[in-house]
CSV table of C-alpha atoms in Angstrom, one decimal:
chain,number,residue,atom,x,y,z
A,2,UNK,CA,12.3,-9.4,14.7
A,3,UNK,CA,9.1,-10.0,12.5
A,4,UNK,CA,8.3,-13.2,11.0
A,5,UNK,CA,5.5,-13.5,8.0
A,6,UNK,CA,3.8,-17.0,8.4
A,7,UNK,CA,1.8,-19.4,5.7
A,8,UNK,CA,-1.5,-21.0,6.9
A,9,UNK,CA,-0.9,-24.4,5.5
A,10,UNK,CA,-3.4,-27.4,4.2
A,11,UNK,CA,-5.5,-25.1,4.1
A,12,UNK,CA,-9.2,-26.9,1.9
A,13,UNK,CA,-11.3,-25.1,-1.1
A,14,UNK,CA,-13.1,-23.1,2.3
A,15,UNK,CA,-17.7,-23.7,1.5
A,16,UNK,CA,-20.2,-21.7,3.5
A,17,UNK,CA,-20.6,-22.7,7.2
A,18,UNK,CA,-17.5,-23.9,7.2
A,19,UNK,CA,-15.5,-23.3,10.7
A,20,UNK,CA,-11.9,-21.3,9.7
A,21,UNK,CA,-11.2,-20.2,12.9
A,22,UNK,CA,-11.1,-24.5,13.4
A,23,UNK,CA,-9.4,-24.4,10.4
A,24,UNK,CA,-6.3,-22.0,11.5
A,25,UNK,CA,-7.1,-23.0,14.5
A,26,UNK,CA,-5.7,-26.6,13.6
A,27,UNK,CA,-3.0,-25.2,11.3
A,28,UNK,CA,-1.4,-23.7,13.5
A,29,UNK,CA,-0.8,-22.5,17.3
A,30,UNK,CA,-1.2,-18.9,18.2
A,31,UNK,CA,1.1,-16.8,20.4
A,32,UNK,CA,-1.2,-13.6,22.0
A,33,UNK,CA,0.3,-10.2,19.6
A,34,UNK,CA,-0.3,-12.4,16.8
A,35,UNK,CA,-1.7,-10.7,13.8
A,36,UNK,CA,-3.8,-13.6,11.8
A,37,UNK,CA,-4.5,-11.8,8.4
A,38,UNK,CA,-7.3,-13.7,6.8
A,39,UNK,CA,-7.4,-13.4,2.2
A,40,UNK,CA,-11.1,-11.6,1.9
A,41,UNK,CA,-12.3,-14.5,-0.6
A,42,UNK,CA,-11.8,-17.3,2.1
A,43,UNK,CA,-13.9,-15.4,4.4
A,44,UNK,CA,-16.6,-14.4,1.7
A,45,UNK,CA,-16.5,-18.2,1.1
A,46,UNK,CA,-17.2,-18.9,4.4
A,47,UNK,CA,-20.2,-16.7,4.6
A,48,UNK,CA,-21.7,-17.6,1.6
A,49,UNK,CA,-21.1,-14.4,-0.3
A,50,UNK,CA,-20.9,-16.4,-3.8
A,51,UNK,CA,-23.7,-15.6,-6.4
A,52,UNK,CA,-23.8,-18.4,-9.4
A,53,UNK,CA,-24.5,-16.4,-12.9
A,54,UNK,CA,-26.7,-18.4,-13.7
A,55,UNK,CA,-29.2,-16.9,-11.6
A,56,UNK,CA,-28.7,-13.9,-12.3
A,57,UNK,CA,-30.5,-12.0,-15.0
A,58,UNK,CA,-28.1,-8.3,-16.3
A,59,UNK,CA,-29.9,-5.0,-16.7
A,60,UNK,CA,-29.8,-3.1,-19.2
A,61,UNK,CA,-26.7,-0.9,-17.8
A,62,UNK,CA,-25.0,-4.3,-17.2
A,63,UNK,CA,-25.4,-5.0,-21.1
A,64,UNK,CA,-24.6,-1.2,-21.9
A,65,UNK,CA,-21.3,-1.3,-19.8
A,66,UNK,CA,-19.7,-5.5,-20.7
A,67,UNK,CA,-17.3,-4.5,-23.0
A,68,UNK,CA,-16.1,-7.2,-25.6
A,69,UNK,CA,-15.2,-10.2,-24.2
A,70,UNK,CA,-16.9,-9.7,-21.3
A,71,UNK,CA,-19.6,-11.1,-19.2
A,72,UNK,CA,-22.7,-8.2,-18.7
A,73,UNK,CA,-24.4,-11.2,-15.7
A,74,UNK,CA,-20.6,-10.3,-14.3
A,75,UNK,CA,-21.4,-6.9,-14.6
A,76,UNK,CA,-24.7,-6.5,-13.7
A,77,UNK,CA,-22.9,-8.3,-9.9
A,78,UNK,CA,-20.8,-5.3,-10.3
A,79,UNK,CA,-24.4,-2.5,-10.0
A,80,UNK,CA,-25.4,-4.7,-7.8
A,81,UNK,CA,-22.3,-4.4,-5.7
A,82,UNK,CA,-21.4,-0.4,-6.1
A,83,UNK,CA,-23.2,2.7,-4.3
A,84,UNK,CA,-21.2,4.9,-7.0
A,85,UNK,CA,-19.6,4.2,-10.3
A,86,UNK,CA,-16.6,6.3,-9.9
A,87,UNK,CA,-14.4,6.0,-13.0
A,88,UNK,CA,-14.5,2.6,-15.6
A,89,UNK,CA,-13.5,2.2,-19.5
A,90,UNK,CA,-13.8,-1.0,-21.7
A,91,UNK,CA,-12.9,-4.0,-19.2
A,92,UNK,CA,-13.1,-2.3,-16.3
A,93,UNK,CA,-15.1,-0.7,-14.1
A,94,UNK,CA,-14.6,1.0,-10.7
A,95,UNK,CA,-17.1,1.4,-8.0
A,96,UNK,CA,-16.9,2.6,-4.2
A,97,UNK,CA,-19.2,0.0,-2.4
A,98,UNK,CA,-21.3,0.5,0.4
A,99,UNK,CA,-18.4,-0.2,3.0
A,100,UNK,CA,-17.5,2.8,1.2
A,101,UNK,CA,-14.5,1.0,-0.1
A,102,UNK,CA,-13.0,2.5,-3.9
A,103,UNK,CA,-11.8,-0.7,-6.2
A,104,UNK,CA,-12.3,-3.1,-9.1
A,105,UNK,CA,-14.8,-4.4,-10.3
A,106,UNK,CA,-16.8,-3.5,-6.4
A,107,UNK,CA,-14.7,-5.9,-5.2
A,108,UNK,CA,-17.1,-8.9,-7.4
A,109,UNK,CA,-14.9,-11.5,-8.3
A,110,UNK,CA,-14.3,-14.7,-10.9
A,111,UNK,CA,-11.3,-15.9,-10.4
A,112,UNK,CA,-11.0,-18.8,-8.1
A,113,UNK,CA,-14.3,-18.9,-7.3
A,114,UNK,CA,-14.7,-22.8,-6.9
A,115,UNK,CA,-17.2,-22.5,-9.2
A,116,UNK,CA,-16.6,-21.7,-13.5
A,117,UNK,CA,-20.1,-19.6,-13.5
A,118,UNK,CA,-19.5,-18.6,-9.8
A,119,UNK,CA,-18.0,-15.3,-8.8
A,120,UNK,CA,-17.8,-13.9,-4.9
A,121,UNK,CA,-18.5,-10.6,-3.0
A,122,UNK,CA,-16.7,-8.9,-0.8
A,123,UNK,CA,-17.8,-9.9,3.1
A,124,UNK,CA,-20.8,-7.6,3.7
A,125,UNK,CA,-19.3,-6.0,7.3
A,126,UNK,CA,-15.0,-7.3,6.9
A,127,UNK,CA,-15.3,-5.4,10.3
A,128,UNK,CA,-17.5,-7.8,12.4
A,129,UNK,CA,-16.2,-10.9,9.8
A,130,UNK,CA,-12.9,-9.7,11.4
A,131,UNK,CA,-14.6,-9.9,15.0
A,132,UNK,CA,-16.1,-13.3,14.2
A,133,UNK,CA,-12.6,-14.3,13.8
A,134,UNK,CA,-11.0,-12.9,16.2
A,135,UNK,CA,-13.9,-14.1,19.1
A,136,UNK,CA,-13.0,-17.8,18.2
A,137,UNK,CA,-9.1,-17.5,17.8
A,138,UNK,CA,-8.8,-16.3,21.1
A,139,UNK,CA,-7.5,-12.7,23.4
A,140,UNK,CA,-4.7,-11.1,22.8
A,141,UNK,CA,-4.8,-11.9,18.8
A,142,UNK,CA,-5.3,-9.8,15.6
A,143,UNK,CA,-7.2,-9.8,12.6
A,144,UNK,CA,-6.8,-8.3,9.7
A,145,UNK,CA,-9.6,-9.4,6.2
A,146,UNK,CA,-7.5,-9.0,3.7
A,147,UNK,CA,-7.6,-7.3,0.3
A,148,UNK,CA,-6.0,-7.1,-2.9
A,149,UNK,CA,-7.0,-3.0,-4.4
A,150,UNK,CA,-5.4,-0.9,-7.8
A,151,UNK,CA,-5.0,2.9,-6.9
A,152,UNK,CA,-4.7,6.0,-8.8
A,153,UNK,CA,-1.5,6.8,-10.4
A,154,UNK,CA,0.5,3.6,-9.5
A,155,UNK,CA,0.3,0.2,-11.2
A,156,UNK,CA,-0.7,-2.6,-9.8
A,157,UNK,CA,-1.6,-3.4,-6.4
A,158,UNK,CA,-1.3,-4.3,-3.2
A,159,UNK,CA,-2.4,-5.0,0.4
A,160,UNK,CA,-5.8,-3.5,2.1
A,161,UNK,CA,-7.5,-4.3,4.9
A,162,UNK,CA,-10.8,-4.5,4.4
A,163,UNK,CA,-11.4,-5.1,7.6
A,164,UNK,CA,-9.3,-5.5,10.8
A,165,UNK,CA,-10.5,-6.5,14.9
A,166,UNK,CA,-8.2,-6.1,18.0
A,167,UNK,CA,-5.9,-3.1,17.1
A,168,UNK,CA,-5.9,0.2,16.2
A,169,UNK,CA,-5.3,0.3,11.8
A,170,UNK,CA,-4.4,3.5,12.4
A,171,UNK,CA,-1.0,5.2,14.2
A,172,UNK,CA,-0.6,8.5,14.9
A,173,UNK,CA,2.0,10.7,14.9
A,174,UNK,CA,0.3,13.6,15.1
A,175,UNK,CA,2.3,15.2,18.7
A,176,UNK,CA,5.2,13.3,19.0
A,177,UNK,CA,8.3,15.3,18.2
A,178,UNK,CA,11.2,14.4,15.8
A,179,UNK,CA,15.3,14.5,16.5
A,180,UNK,CA,15.6,18.2,15.7
A,181,UNK,CA,12.2,18.6,19.1
A,182,UNK,CA,9.5,20.0,16.1
A,183,UNK,CA,6.3,17.6,15.8
A,184,UNK,CA,5.3,16.1,13.9
A,185,UNK,CA,1.8,17.3,12.6
A,186,UNK,CA,0.2,15.5,9.7
A,187,UNK,CA,1.7,11.4,9.8
A,188,UNK,CA,-0.8,8.3,10.3
A,189,UNK,CA,0.5,5.7,9.5
A,190,UNK,CA,-2.0,3.1,8.3
A,191,UNK,CA,-0.9,0.5,10.1
A,192,UNK,CA,-3.7,-2.7,9.0
A,193,UNK,CA,-2.7,-1.8,5.1
A,194,UNK,CA,0.8,-2.0,5.8
A,195,UNK,CA,0.0,-5.6,7.4
A,196,UNK,CA,-2.3,-7.0,4.6
A,197,UNK,CA,0.7,-5.8,2.1
A,198,UNK,CA,2.9,-7.4,4.3
A,199,UNK,CA,0.9,-11.0,4.4
A,200,UNK,CA,0.1,-10.4,0.7
A,201,UNK,CA,3.9,-11.3,-0.1
A,202,UNK,CA,2.9,-14.7,1.2
A,203,UNK,CA,-0.7,-14.9,0.2
A,204,UNK,CA,0.2,-14.5,-3.4
A,205,UNK,CA,-2.6,-12.9,-6.5
A,206,UNK,CA,-3.3,-16.6,-7.0
A,207,UNK,CA,-5.0,-17.2,-3.9
A,208,UNK,CA,-2.9,-20.3,-2.7
A,209,UNK,CA,-1.8,-19.1,1.1
A,210,UNK,CA,-5.5,-17.6,2.7
A,211,UNK,CA,-3.8,-17.3,5.4
A,212,UNK,CA,-0.7,-15.6,7.0
A,213,UNK,CA,0.2,-15.5,10.5
A,214,UNK,CA,2.4,-11.6,11.2
A,215,UNK,CA,4.4,-12.4,14.5
A,216,UNK,CA,6.2,-10.2,16.2
A,217,UNK,CA,4.9,-6.8,14.9
A,218,UNK,CA,3.8,-4.9,18.1
A,219,UNK,CA,-0.3,-3.7,18.0
A,220,UNK,CA,-1.1,-1.2,19.3
A,221,UNK,CA,-4.5,-2.7,20.7
A,222,UNK,CA,-7.5,-1.3,19.4
A,223,UNK,CA,-11.3,-1.4,19.2
A,224,UNK,CA,-11.6,0.9,15.7
A,225,UNK,CA,-12.8,-1.2,12.7
A,226,UNK,CA,-10.8,-0.6,9.1
A,227,UNK,CA,-14.2,1.1,7.9
A,228,UNK,CA,-12.9,4.0,10.3
A,229,UNK,CA,-10.4,4.7,7.9
A,230,UNK,CA,-11.9,4.3,4.2
A,231,UNK,CA,-11.8,8.6,3.8
A,232,UNK,CA,-14.7,10.2,3.7
A,233,UNK,CA,-15.8,11.7,0.7
A,234,UNK,CA,-16.1,15.0,1.9
A,235,UNK,CA,-12.3,14.8,2.8
A,236,UNK,CA,-11.6,13.0,-0.2
A,237,UNK,CA,-9.8,15.6,-2.9
A,238,UNK,CA,-9.8,13.2,-5.2
A,239,UNK,CA,-13.6,12.5,-4.8
A,240,UNK,CA,-15.3,14.4,-8.0
A,241,UNK,CA,-17.0,12.2,-10.4
A,242,UNK,CA,-18.1,9.4,-10.6
A,243,UNK,CA,-22.4,8.4,-11.6
A,244,UNK,CA,-25.0,7.2,-9.7
A,245,UNK,CA,-24.9,2.7,-10.8
B,1,UNK,CA,9.0,-18.0,6.6
B,2,UNK,CA,9.3,-14.3,6.2
B,3,UNK,CA,11.3,-12.3,8.3
B,4,UNK,CA,11.7,-8.9,9.2
B,5,UNK,CA,15.5,-7.4,10.7
B,6,UNK,CA,16.3,-4.1,11.2
B,7,UNK,CA,19.8,-2.6,10.5
B,8,UNK,CA,20.6,-0.8,13.9
B,9,UNK,CA,22.8,1.6,15.2
B,10,UNK,CA,23.3,3.7,12.2
B,11,UNK,CA,23.7,6.9,12.7
B,12,UNK,CA,22.9,10.9,12.0
B,13,UNK,CA,23.4,10.6,7.8
B,14,UNK,CA,25.6,13.2,6.1
B,15,UNK,CA,26.8,14.5,2.3
B,16,UNK,CA,29.4,11.8,1.4
B,17,UNK,CA,28.5,8.9,3.9
B,18,UNK,CA,29.2,5.9,2.4
B,19,UNK,CA,25.9,4.1,4.0
B,20,UNK,CA,26.1,0.6,2.5
B,21,UNK,CA,29.6,0.6,3.8
B,22,UNK,CA,27.0,1.2,7.4
B,23,UNK,CA,24.8,-1.3,6.4
B,24,UNK,CA,28.1,-3.9,5.4
B,25,UNK,CA,29.5,-3.2,8.5
B,26,UNK,CA,25.6,-4.5,10.6
B,27,UNK,CA,24.1,-7.0,8.8
B,28,UNK,CA,25.4,-10.1,6.8
B,29,UNK,CA,23.6,-9.5,3.9
B,30,UNK,CA,22.6,-13.4,2.2
B,31,UNK,CA,22.2,-13.3,-1.4
B,32,UNK,CA,17.7,-12.8,-1.6
B,33,UNK,CA,18.3,-10.0,0.2
B,34,UNK,CA,16.0,-7.5,0.3
B,35,UNK,CA,17.9,-3.9,2.1
B,36,UNK,CA,15.1,-1.6,1.9
B,37,UNK,CA,16.4,1.8,2.9
B,38,UNK,CA,14.2,5.2,3.9
B,39,UNK,CA,14.6,7.4,0.8
B,40,UNK,CA,15.1,10.4,3.7
B,41,UNK,CA,18.4,8.2,4.6
B,42,UNK,CA,19.5,8.3,0.8
B,43,UNK,CA,18.7,11.6,0.4
B,44,UNK,CA,20.8,12.5,2.4
B,45,UNK,CA,24.0,11.2,2.0
B,46,UNK,CA,23.3,12.3,-1.6
B,47,UNK,CA,23.3,16.1,-0.1
B,48,UNK,CA,19.1,16.3,-0.6
B,49,UNK,CA,19.3,18.3,2.0
B,50,UNK,CA,18.0,22.5,1.6
B,51,UNK,CA,18.9,25.5,4.8
B,52,UNK,CA,16.0,27.4,4.2
B,53,UNK,CA,17.4,30.8,4.9
B,54,UNK,CA,19.5,30.0,1.5
B,55,UNK,CA,15.7,30.3,0.2
B,56,UNK,CA,13.4,33.3,-1.0
B,57,UNK,CA,9.7,32.6,-1.5
B,58,UNK,CA,8.1,33.5,-4.2
B,59,UNK,CA,4.9,34.7,-4.7
B,60,UNK,CA,3.3,31.5,-5.5
B,61,UNK,CA,4.7,30.4,-2.5
B,62,UNK,CA,3.5,32.9,0.1
B,63,UNK,CA,-0.1,33.0,-1.5
B,64,UNK,CA,-0.1,28.6,-1.5
B,65,UNK,CA,1.3,29.2,2.4
B,66,UNK,CA,-1.3,28.6,5.2
B,67,UNK,CA,-1.2,29.7,8.6
B,68,UNK,CA,1.5,28.6,10.3
B,69,UNK,CA,3.6,27.5,7.0
B,70,UNK,CA,6.5,28.0,6.3
B,71,UNK,CA,6.6,29.8,2.4
B,72,UNK,CA,10.3,28.6,1.7
B,73,UNK,CA,9.3,25.6,2.4
B,74,UNK,CA,6.2,25.9,-0.1
B,75,UNK,CA,8.7,27.8,-2.7
B,76,UNK,CA,10.7,24.2,-2.5
B,77,UNK,CA,7.6,22.2,-2.5
B,78,UNK,CA,6.6,24.3,-5.9
B,79,UNK,CA,10.6,23.3,-7.4
B,80,UNK,CA,9.6,19.9,-6.8
B,81,UNK,CA,6.7,20.0,-8.5
B,82,UNK,CA,6.1,19.4,-12.7
B,83,UNK,CA,2.8,19.9,-10.9
B,84,UNK,CA,0.4,20.7,-8.1
B,85,UNK,CA,-2.6,18.2,-8.3
B,86,UNK,CA,-4.2,19.6,-5.5
B,87,UNK,CA,-4.2,21.2,-2.6
B,88,UNK,CA,-6.1,22.9,0.3
B,89,UNK,CA,-4.6,24.5,4.0
B,90,UNK,CA,-2.2,23.0,5.1
B,91,UNK,CA,-1.4,20.1,2.5
B,92,UNK,CA,0.4,20.7,-1.1
B,93,UNK,CA,0.0,17.3,-3.3
B,94,UNK,CA,2.1,17.6,-5.7
B,95,UNK,CA,3.3,15.4,-9.3
B,96,UNK,CA,6.8,15.3,-8.7
B,97,UNK,CA,8.8,15.1,-11.7
B,98,UNK,CA,9.8,11.7,-10.9
B,99,UNK,CA,6.2,11.7,-11.4
B,100,UNK,CA,5.4,10.6,-8.4
B,101,UNK,CA,1.7,12.2,-6.5
B,102,UNK,CA,2.9,12.8,-2.8
B,103,UNK,CA,1.9,15.0,-0.1
B,104,UNK,CA,4.1,17.9,-0.4
B,105,UNK,CA,6.2,17.2,-3.3
B,106,UNK,CA,7.9,14.7,-1.4
B,107,UNK,CA,9.3,18.0,0.3
B,108,UNK,CA,10.0,17.1,4.3
B,109,UNK,CA,11.2,18.7,7.4
B,110,UNK,CA,11.0,16.5,10.7
B,111,UNK,CA,14.0,13.9,11.1
B,112,UNK,CA,15.6,16.3,8.1
B,113,UNK,CA,18.9,16.3,10.3
B,114,UNK,CA,18.4,20.9,11.6
B,115,UNK,CA,16.0,22.9,12.1
B,116,UNK,CA,15.6,25.0,9.0
B,117,UNK,CA,16.7,21.7,6.6
B,118,UNK,CA,14.2,20.8,4.2
B,119,UNK,CA,14.8,16.6,2.8
B,120,UNK,CA,14.5,16.4,-1.1
B,121,UNK,CA,13.6,13.3,-3.0
B,122,UNK,CA,16.8,11.4,-4.6
B,123,UNK,CA,16.8,13.4,-8.3
B,124,UNK,CA,17.1,9.2,-9.4
B,125,UNK,CA,15.7,6.8,-6.6
B,126,UNK,CA,16.3,3.7,-9.2
B,127,UNK,CA,19.5,5.6,-9.9
B,128,UNK,CA,19.8,5.6,-6.2
B,129,UNK,CA,19.4,1.5,-5.4
B,130,UNK,CA,21.1,0.2,-8.2
B,131,UNK,CA,24.4,2.8,-6.5
B,132,UNK,CA,23.4,1.2,-3.2
B,133,UNK,CA,22.5,-2.1,-5.2
B,134,UNK,CA,26.4,-2.7,-6.7
B,135,UNK,CA,28.0,-1.3,-3.4
B,136,UNK,CA,26.0,-4.6,-1.7
B,137,UNK,CA,26.8,-7.3,-3.8
B,138,UNK,CA,25.4,-9.4,-5.5
B,139,UNK,CA,22.0,-11.3,-5.6
B,140,UNK,CA,20.6,-8.5,-3.0
B,141,UNK,CA,18.3,-6.6,-4.2
B,142,UNK,CA,17.6,-2.5,-3.1
B,143,UNK,CA,14.6,-0.9,-1.9
B,144,UNK,CA,14.2,2.7,-1.9
B,145,UNK,CA,11.7,3.3,0.3
B,146,UNK,CA,8.8,6.2,1.6
B,147,UNK,CA,6.0,6.1,2.5
B,148,UNK,CA,3.1,8.4,0.4
B,149,UNK,CA,-0.9,8.7,1.5
B,150,UNK,CA,-3.4,8.0,-1.2
B,151,UNK,CA,-6.6,8.7,-2.5
B,152,UNK,CA,-9.8,6.6,-0.4
B,153,UNK,CA,-8.4,6.2,2.1
B,154,UNK,CA,-6.8,7.1,5.6
B,155,UNK,CA,-3.5,6.9,6.1
B,156,UNK,CA,0.1,6.7,5.0
B,157,UNK,CA,1.6,3.2,4.0
B,158,UNK,CA,5.7,2.4,2.5
B,159,UNK,CA,5.9,2.6,-1.4
B,160,UNK,CA,9.2,1.9,-3.5
B,161,UNK,CA,10.7,5.9,-5.0
B,162,UNK,CA,13.6,2.7,-6.2
B,163,UNK,CA,14.5,0.2,-6.7
B,164,UNK,CA,17.4,-2.2,-8.3
B,165,UNK,CA,18.1,-6.2,-8.8
B,166,UNK,CA,14.0,-7.4,-8.2
B,167,UNK,CA,11.0,-6.9,-11.0
B,168,UNK,CA,9.1,-5.0,-8.4
B,169,UNK,CA,5.8,-6.0,-10.4
B,170,UNK,CA,4.2,-9.8,-10.9
B,171,UNK,CA,1.9,-10.1,-12.9
B,172,UNK,CA,0.1,-12.9,-13.7
B,173,UNK,CA,-1.5,-12.3,-16.6
B,174,UNK,CA,-1.7,-15.5,-18.4
B,175,UNK,CA,-1.5,-17.2,-15.5
B,176,UNK,CA,-5.1,-19.6,-14.7
B,177,UNK,CA,-6.8,-20.4,-11.9
B,178,UNK,CA,-8.6,-23.2,-10.1
B,179,UNK,CA,-11.0,-23.6,-12.2
B,180,UNK,CA,-9.2,-23.5,-15.0
B,181,UNK,CA,-9.9,-20.1,-16.3
B,182,UNK,CA,-6.9,-17.4,-17.1
B,183,UNK,CA,-6.0,-14.7,-14.7
B,184,UNK,CA,-6.6,-11.4,-16.6
B,185,UNK,CA,-5.5,-8.2,-15.1
B,186,UNK,CA,-3.8,-8.9,-11.9
B,187,UNK,CA,-0.1,-7.3,-11.6
B,188,UNK,CA,0.9,-6.9,-8.1
B,189,UNK,CA,3.1,-4.7,-6.8
B,190,UNK,CA,5.8,-6.3,-4.4
B,191,UNK,CA,8.3,-3.1,-4.7
B,192,UNK,CA,5.7,-1.8,-2.4
B,193,UNK,CA,4.5,-4.1,-0.7
B,194,UNK,CA,7.7,-5.3,0.5
B,195,UNK,CA,8.7,-0.9,0.9
B,196,UNK,CA,5.2,-1.1,3.4
B,197,UNK,CA,6.1,-4.1,5.0
B,198,UNK,CA,9.2,-2.9,5.6
B,199,UNK,CA,7.4,0.4,7.2
B,200,UNK,CA,6.6,-2.0,10.2
B,201,UNK,CA,9.8,-1.6,11.2
B,202,UNK,CA,11.1,1.6,10.1
B,203,UNK,CA,8.0,3.3,12.1
B,204,UNK,CA,7.1,7.0,10.3
B,205,UNK,CA,9.3,8.3,13.0
B,206,UNK,CA,12.3,7.3,11.0
B,207,UNK,CA,14.4,5.5,13.8
B,208,UNK,CA,14.9,2.8,11.8
B,209,UNK,CA,15.9,3.7,8.4
B,210,UNK,CA,17.2,0.4,6.7
B,211,UNK,CA,15.4,-2.8,6.8
B,212,UNK,CA,16.4,-6.5,5.2
B,213,UNK,CA,13.5,-8.5,4.9
B,214,UNK,CA,14.0,-11.9,3.7
B,215,UNK,CA,13.1,-15.2,2.4
B,216,UNK,CA,11.3,-13.8,-0.6
B,217,UNK,CA,11.5,-14.8,-3.3
B,218,UNK,CA,11.8,-11.8,-5.9
B,219,UNK,CA,12.6,-12.2,-9.5
B,220,UNK,CA,15.3,-11.2,-10.0
B,221,UNK,CA,15.2,-7.8,-12.8
B,222,UNK,CA,16.6,-4.8,-14.6
B,223,UNK,CA,13.9,-2.5,-14.6
B,224,UNK,CA,13.4,0.4,-11.6
B,225,UNK,CA,10.1,1.6,-9.8
B,226,UNK,CA,10.3,4.9,-12.2
B,227,UNK,CA,8.7,2.1,-15.3
B,228,UNK,CA,5.6,1.6,-11.7
B,229,UNK,CA,4.5,4.7,-11.7
B,230,UNK,CA,0.9,4.8,-13.8
B,231,UNK,CA,1.4,6.8,-17.2
B,232,UNK,CA,-1.7,10.1,-17.3
B,233,UNK,CA,-3.2,8.2,-20.4
B,234,UNK,CA,-3.8,5.3,-18.3
B,235,UNK,CA,-4.6,7.2,-14.8
B,236,UNK,CA,-9.0,7.5,-14.3
B,237,UNK,CA,-8.0,9.9,-11.5
B,238,UNK,CA,-5.4,11.8,-13.5
B,239,UNK,CA,-8.1,15.3,-14.6
B,240,UNK,CA,-7.2,18.9,-12.6
B,241,UNK,CA,-4.8,19.4,-11.6
B,242,UNK,CA,-2.1,23.6,-12.6
B,243,UNK,CA,1.4,24.0,-13.9
B,244,UNK,CA,3.0,26.2,-10.4
């Protein structure tokens, strides 16, 4: 049995807060637990926020902004984008410098802690996960999660931006099926699946940023989630896009 | 707390088997439970299998087959495809008649119950889910799950091919964030998240085809998962592809 346990009562977070300490105060972690922390909580304690009053929109940002958009937000989106992959009124899909393809380069104004403030993705979500993991102790794994849209299907689901302590991908290559045939190509993104599961507790409203997953037997590992981004050369859908 | 409970001891399934009855014998379902059933189990009891000895590969299938591929499998893949979206040696990505974009149009030879047998996706996974739901009783929801790859990220994760009894999408549009700003565009695909969570128990080896998710408060609903496929007009990544 796998359990998804909310970590209750976390306060609004600010730069420099000891998030790991706050988690340890609220839950008795056990070896084998996976601690899934919403990206926004990580970014806030890491100070990855921008006050829009400090931002001047470039011409490119003004051109991208649709009616109702704040061009200063688009300016931050462009700064966080390596490539604008697609755009249409009200929606910019970027490849970030991390290699993530997501709406608005992960820049988010909702629940940012201030009306004219946006939250950015962590600079290095795998490092963020490792830092939390170091502070949370041995035998525990950490995932920094976010929710992304995807081509072909409506709606967002959880993904792992960063991870520490577990192998994000589990390969069945070389295993055999019930008929003895080798399984050729099956690689599961278990870190994304754990992030999606945690998302059932977190909710898009962000009320529960930290979830403990207990009872899932992960493979210990040291590779981060960055290693699971599909390289553009291997990606059959990577065509198109423009530099910001 | 949300729990993911495996349903143990299901036998190898065949056309006509009473899958709902087998589930009821093995687990005491409660109102509010979500029963996630792997697509392959559903397809087997619905007889959606093809013996390759009955298949003659067309020229198109032979052209698509790479070294080591069985052209008869490619023939079945083409028959199940509305559009071949992308292909490269060893990999065909199709849009199925359901609208799903996935490898090999969902045709799978592994754990098919026979060495020269392939399993197809259900004809109507929402109907499959409804039929199971009718047999499993009121207050329960059912998801027919599979694992798909995605652009931009390595590895497969669980998705909902069909569902019954719950709203697959939960919209936060119109809700307000902590600063009172309206959340504009957030729609969560909770059916996919539930399928991904169940995948942590099912595993790609298919040993545990049925998982009960207990403690998730779903929104009752009557729309199926087919309604959550992104229409080609709305999909910024829909370009390209060829008819089979």
